[in-house]
Amino acid sequence: MENTIKEKEYEKLVKRIEFFDSMRNTLLTFSFTATLAVLGLAISEAMDTRSSWICLIPFLLIIPFSARISYYRLASAHINSFLREYAPLSMKFEIGAETVKEGKCKHYNLIAWLVNHEMFFLGIATTCTFYVKYLLSIEKWELPYYLGIIIPIVLNFIVFVISDSAYNYNRLVKEFSEDWKRYKCSPKDS
C-alpha cells in the first residue's frame, strides 16, 4: 500500500476542508441572523399562548444546521487525520500542533466549549423568548400548558447532543488517526 498521496488528491482534500470551514461560518452567520430576527419580532409583538409558539420556529433552522455544522467538524477531523498520516510533509503545522498546543490562554477550554456550542446558545435564547411570551400569556394553568414547557427543553437537549457530539476536535482527530494508521499497515492493497 502506498504511504503517500498524490498532489492532486492532497489539493482536493484541502479544498474540501476549506469548503467545510466556509460553510460552517456561513451557516452560523445565517442562523444567528435569522434567529435573532425572528426573536426580535417576537419580543416586539403581543402574543397569546398560541401565537407564542412562533418563537420556536428558529428550531427549524437550529436543529438541522447544528447537525450540518457538527458533520463538517467531523468530516474535517476525518480528512485532517488522513492528511497527517499520508501527507506528513505538507501537514507540519497540524502535526506540530500536537506538541505546540493552542490552549495557552487561561480560559481556553471554556472559550473552545462556547465556540463549539453556539447553536445551543441560540436554542437557549429562543427558549427564553418563548417562555417569556408563553408563560406571561397563561391565565389559568392546565395540563397542556405544562407540557408546552417541556417541548423547548427537549429541542435544546437535541441541539446540545448534536453540538456536543463533534465538540472535541482533538479527540476526533486522534481516533481517526489511529484508524488511518491501522489502515495504512493493513495488508490490503487499496
Short mmCIF file of C-alpha atoms in Angstrom, two decimals:
data_model
loop_
_atom_site.label_atom_id
_atom_site.label_comp_id
_atom_site.label_asym_id
_atom_site.label_seq_id
_atom_site.Cartn_x
_atom_site.Cartn_y
_atom_site.Cartn_z
CA MET A 1 0.00 0.00 0.00
CA GLU A 2 1.30 3.44 -0.88
CA ASN A 3 2.23 5.58 2.14
CA THR A 4 1.84 9.00 0.49
CA ILE A 5 -0.77 10.65 -1.66
CA LYS A 6 -0.52 12.49 -4.92
CA GLU A 7 -0.55 16.29 -5.01
CA LYS A 8 -3.92 16.24 -6.81
CA GLU A 9 -5.57 14.25 -4.02
CA TYR A 10 -3.97 16.47 -1.38
CA GLU A 11 -5.30 19.62 -3.06
CA LYS A 12 -8.76 18.07 -3.41
CA LEU A 13 -8.89 17.24 0.30
CA VAL A 14 -7.60 20.66 1.36
CA LYS A 15 -10.30 22.30 -0.79
CA ARG A 16 -12.88 20.10 0.90
CA ILE A 17 -11.69 21.24 4.34
CA GLU A 18 -11.81 24.87 3.16
CA PHE A 19 -15.37 24.29 1.94
CA PHE A 20 -16.38 22.78 5.28
CA ASP A 21 -14.90 25.75 7.18
CA SER A 22 -16.59 28.25 4.89
CA MET A 23 -19.97 26.51 5.09
CA ARG A 24 -19.77 26.26 8.89
CA ASN A 25 -19.20 30.00 9.13
CA THR A 26 -21.96 30.73 6.61
CA LEU A 27 -24.44 28.51 8.46
CA LEU A 28 -23.57 30.09 11.79
CA THR A 29 -23.94 33.61 10.40
CA PHE A 30 -27.26 32.80 8.74
CA SER A 31 -28.53 31.02 11.86
CA PHE A 32 -27.70 33.93 14.13
CA THR A 33 -29.19 36.46 11.73
CA ALA A 34 -32.42 34.54 11.09
CA THR A 35 -32.92 33.51 14.72
CA LEU A 36 -32.29 36.96 16.13
CA ALA A 37 -34.61 38.49 13.52
CA VAL A 38 -37.45 36.12 14.48
CA LEU A 39 -36.81 36.65 18.18
CA GLY A 40 -36.67 40.43 17.72
CA LEU A 41 -40.06 40.37 16.04
CA ALA A 42 -41.45 38.04 18.68
CA ILE A 43 -40.27 40.26 21.51
CA SER A 44 -41.87 43.34 19.97
CA GLU A 45 -45.26 41.68 19.43
CA ALA A 46 -48.01 40.96 21.92
CA MET A 47 -48.68 37.22 21.95
CA ASP A 48 -51.04 34.73 23.50
CA THR A 49 -50.40 31.09 24.36
CA ARG A 50 -50.98 30.02 20.75
CA SER A 51 -49.03 32.69 18.91
CA SER A 52 -46.08 32.38 21.32
CA TRP A 53 -45.24 29.07 19.61
CA ILE A 54 -43.94 31.17 16.72
CA CYS A 55 -40.94 31.86 18.96
CA LEU A 56 -39.87 28.24 18.48
CA ILE A 57 -39.68 28.49 14.67
CA PRO A 58 -35.90 29.08 14.80
CA PHE A 59 -35.50 25.47 15.93
CA LEU A 60 -36.43 24.52 12.36
CA LEU A 61 -33.04 26.04 11.43
CA ILE A 62 -31.11 25.42 14.61
CA ILE A 63 -31.50 21.64 14.71
CA PRO A 64 -30.61 20.80 11.09
CA PHE A 65 -27.86 23.45 10.96
CA SER A 66 -26.39 22.09 14.20
CA ALA A 67 -26.25 18.69 12.59
CA ARG A 68 -24.66 20.10 9.43
CA ILE A 69 -22.07 22.10 11.40
CA SER A 70 -21.21 19.05 13.51
CA TYR A 71 -20.93 16.93 10.37
CA TYR A 72 -18.49 19.44 8.85
CA ARG A 73 -16.35 19.33 12.02
CA LEU A 74 -16.38 15.56 11.93
CA ALA A 75 -15.53 15.44 8.21
CA SER A 76 -12.70 17.98 8.70
CA ALA A 77 -11.23 15.87 11.50
CA HIS A 78 -11.51 12.81 9.28
CA ILE A 79 -9.65 14.46 6.41
CA ASN A 80 -7.07 16.16 8.65
CA SER A 81 -6.20 12.87 10.30
CA PHE A 82 -5.82 11.24 6.88
CA LEU A 83 -3.54 14.02 5.66
CA ARG A 84 -1.40 13.78 8.79
CA GLU A 85 -0.80 10.14 8.02
CA TYR A 86 -0.48 10.23 4.23
CA ALA A 87 0.94 13.73 3.59
CA PRO A 88 3.03 14.46 6.68
CA LEU A 89 5.43 16.75 4.80
CA SER A 90 2.51 19.04 3.92
CA MET A 91 0.98 18.90 7.39
CA LYS A 92 3.83 20.23 9.54
CA PHE A 93 1.59 22.71 11.35
CA GLU A 94 -1.13 20.16 12.09
CA ILE A 95 1.37 17.60 13.33
CA GLY A 96 3.36 20.20 15.28
CA ALA A 97 0.18 21.48 16.92
CA GLU A 98 0.09 18.23 18.91
CA THR A 99 3.20 19.49 20.74
CA VAL A 100 2.75 23.26 20.46
CA LYS A 101 -0.78 23.36 21.78
CA GLU A 102 -3.21 26.18 21.05
CA GLY A 103 -4.60 26.38 24.59
CA LYS A 104 -2.13 28.84 26.15
CA CYS A 105 -4.94 31.16 27.23
CA LYS A 106 -6.09 30.75 30.85
CA HIS A 107 -9.70 30.07 29.84
CA TYR A 108 -9.07 28.26 26.55
CA ASN A 109 -11.26 25.26 27.40
CA LEU A 110 -14.22 27.49 28.24
CA ILE A 111 -13.74 29.54 25.07
CA ALA A 112 -13.49 26.38 22.93
CA TRP A 113 -16.61 24.95 24.54
CA LEU A 114 -18.59 28.16 23.99
CA VAL A 115 -17.47 28.50 20.37
CA ASN A 116 -18.48 24.92 19.60
CA HIS A 117 -21.86 25.16 21.30
CA GLU A 118 -23.06 28.39 19.65
CA MET A 119 -26.15 26.77 18.20
CA PHE A 120 -27.09 25.50 21.66
CA PHE A 121 -26.98 29.10 22.91
CA LEU A 122 -29.21 30.18 20.03
CA GLY A 123 -31.62 27.49 21.23
CA ILE A 124 -31.42 28.85 24.78
CA ALA A 125 -32.18 32.39 23.53
CA THR A 126 -35.10 31.02 21.52
CA THR A 127 -36.40 29.12 24.54
CA CYS A 128 -36.12 32.15 26.84
CA THR A 129 -38.08 34.28 24.39
CA PHE A 130 -40.72 31.55 24.10
CA TYR A 131 -41.00 31.21 27.88
CA VAL A 132 -41.40 34.95 28.40
CA LYS A 133 -44.17 35.17 25.82
CA TYR A 134 -45.79 31.84 26.70
CA LEU A 135 -45.72 32.00 30.48
CA LEU A 136 -46.92 35.59 30.66
CA SER A 137 -49.93 34.76 28.50
CA ILE A 138 -51.23 31.87 30.63
CA GLU A 139 -54.20 32.90 32.70
CA LYS A 140 -55.22 29.54 34.17
CA TRP A 141 -52.73 26.66 34.31
CA GLU A 142 -53.87 23.37 32.79
CA LEU A 143 -52.03 20.20 31.78
CA PRO A 144 -51.36 21.23 28.13
CA TYR A 145 -49.58 24.36 29.36
CA TYR A 146 -47.25 22.27 31.50
CA LEU A 147 -46.50 20.06 28.50
CA GLY A 148 -45.72 23.18 26.48
CA ILE A 149 -42.92 23.99 28.90
CA ILE A 150 -41.21 20.66 28.18
CA ILE A 151 -41.02 20.95 24.37
CA PRO A 152 -38.30 23.65 24.24
CA ILE A 153 -36.25 21.70 26.79
CA VAL A 154 -36.40 18.62 24.54
CA LEU A 155 -35.44 20.73 21.50
CA ASN A 156 -32.47 22.23 23.35
CA PHE A 157 -31.40 18.77 24.51
CA ILE A 158 -31.36 17.61 20.88
CA VAL A 159 -29.25 20.62 19.85
CA PHE A 160 -26.87 20.04 22.76
CA VAL A 161 -26.38 16.36 21.91
CA ILE A 162 -25.72 17.20 18.26
CA SER A 163 -23.30 20.04 19.06
CA ASP A 164 -21.50 18.11 21.77
CA SER A 165 -21.02 15.04 19.57
CA ALA A 166 -18.34 16.77 17.48
CA TYR A 167 -17.14 19.20 20.13
CA ASN A 168 -13.78 17.60 20.97
CA TYR A 169 -11.99 18.02 17.65
CA ASN A 170 -8.65 16.79 19.01
CA ARG A 171 -10.25 13.57 20.23
CA LEU A 172 -11.87 13.03 16.84
CA VAL A 173 -8.58 13.58 15.01
CA LYS A 174 -6.77 11.24 17.41
CA GLU A 175 -9.35 8.47 16.97
CA PHE A 176 -9.37 8.83 13.19
CA SER A 177 -5.55 8.93 13.14
CA GLU A 178 -5.39 5.61 14.96
CA ASP A 179 -7.77 4.11 12.41
CA TRP A 180 -5.74 5.54 9.48
CA LYS A 181 -2.54 4.06 10.96
CA ARG A 182 -4.19 0.64 11.19
CA TYR A 183 -5.49 1.04 7.63
CA LYS A 184 -2.04 2.08 6.40
CA CYS A 185 -0.47 -1.01 7.95
CA SER A 186 -3.16 -3.42 6.76
CA PRO A 187 -2.11 -5.92 4.11
CA LYS A 188 -4.96 -4.92 1.82
CA ASP A 189 -3.91 -3.39 -1.45
CA SER A 190 -6.24 -0.44 -1.93
#
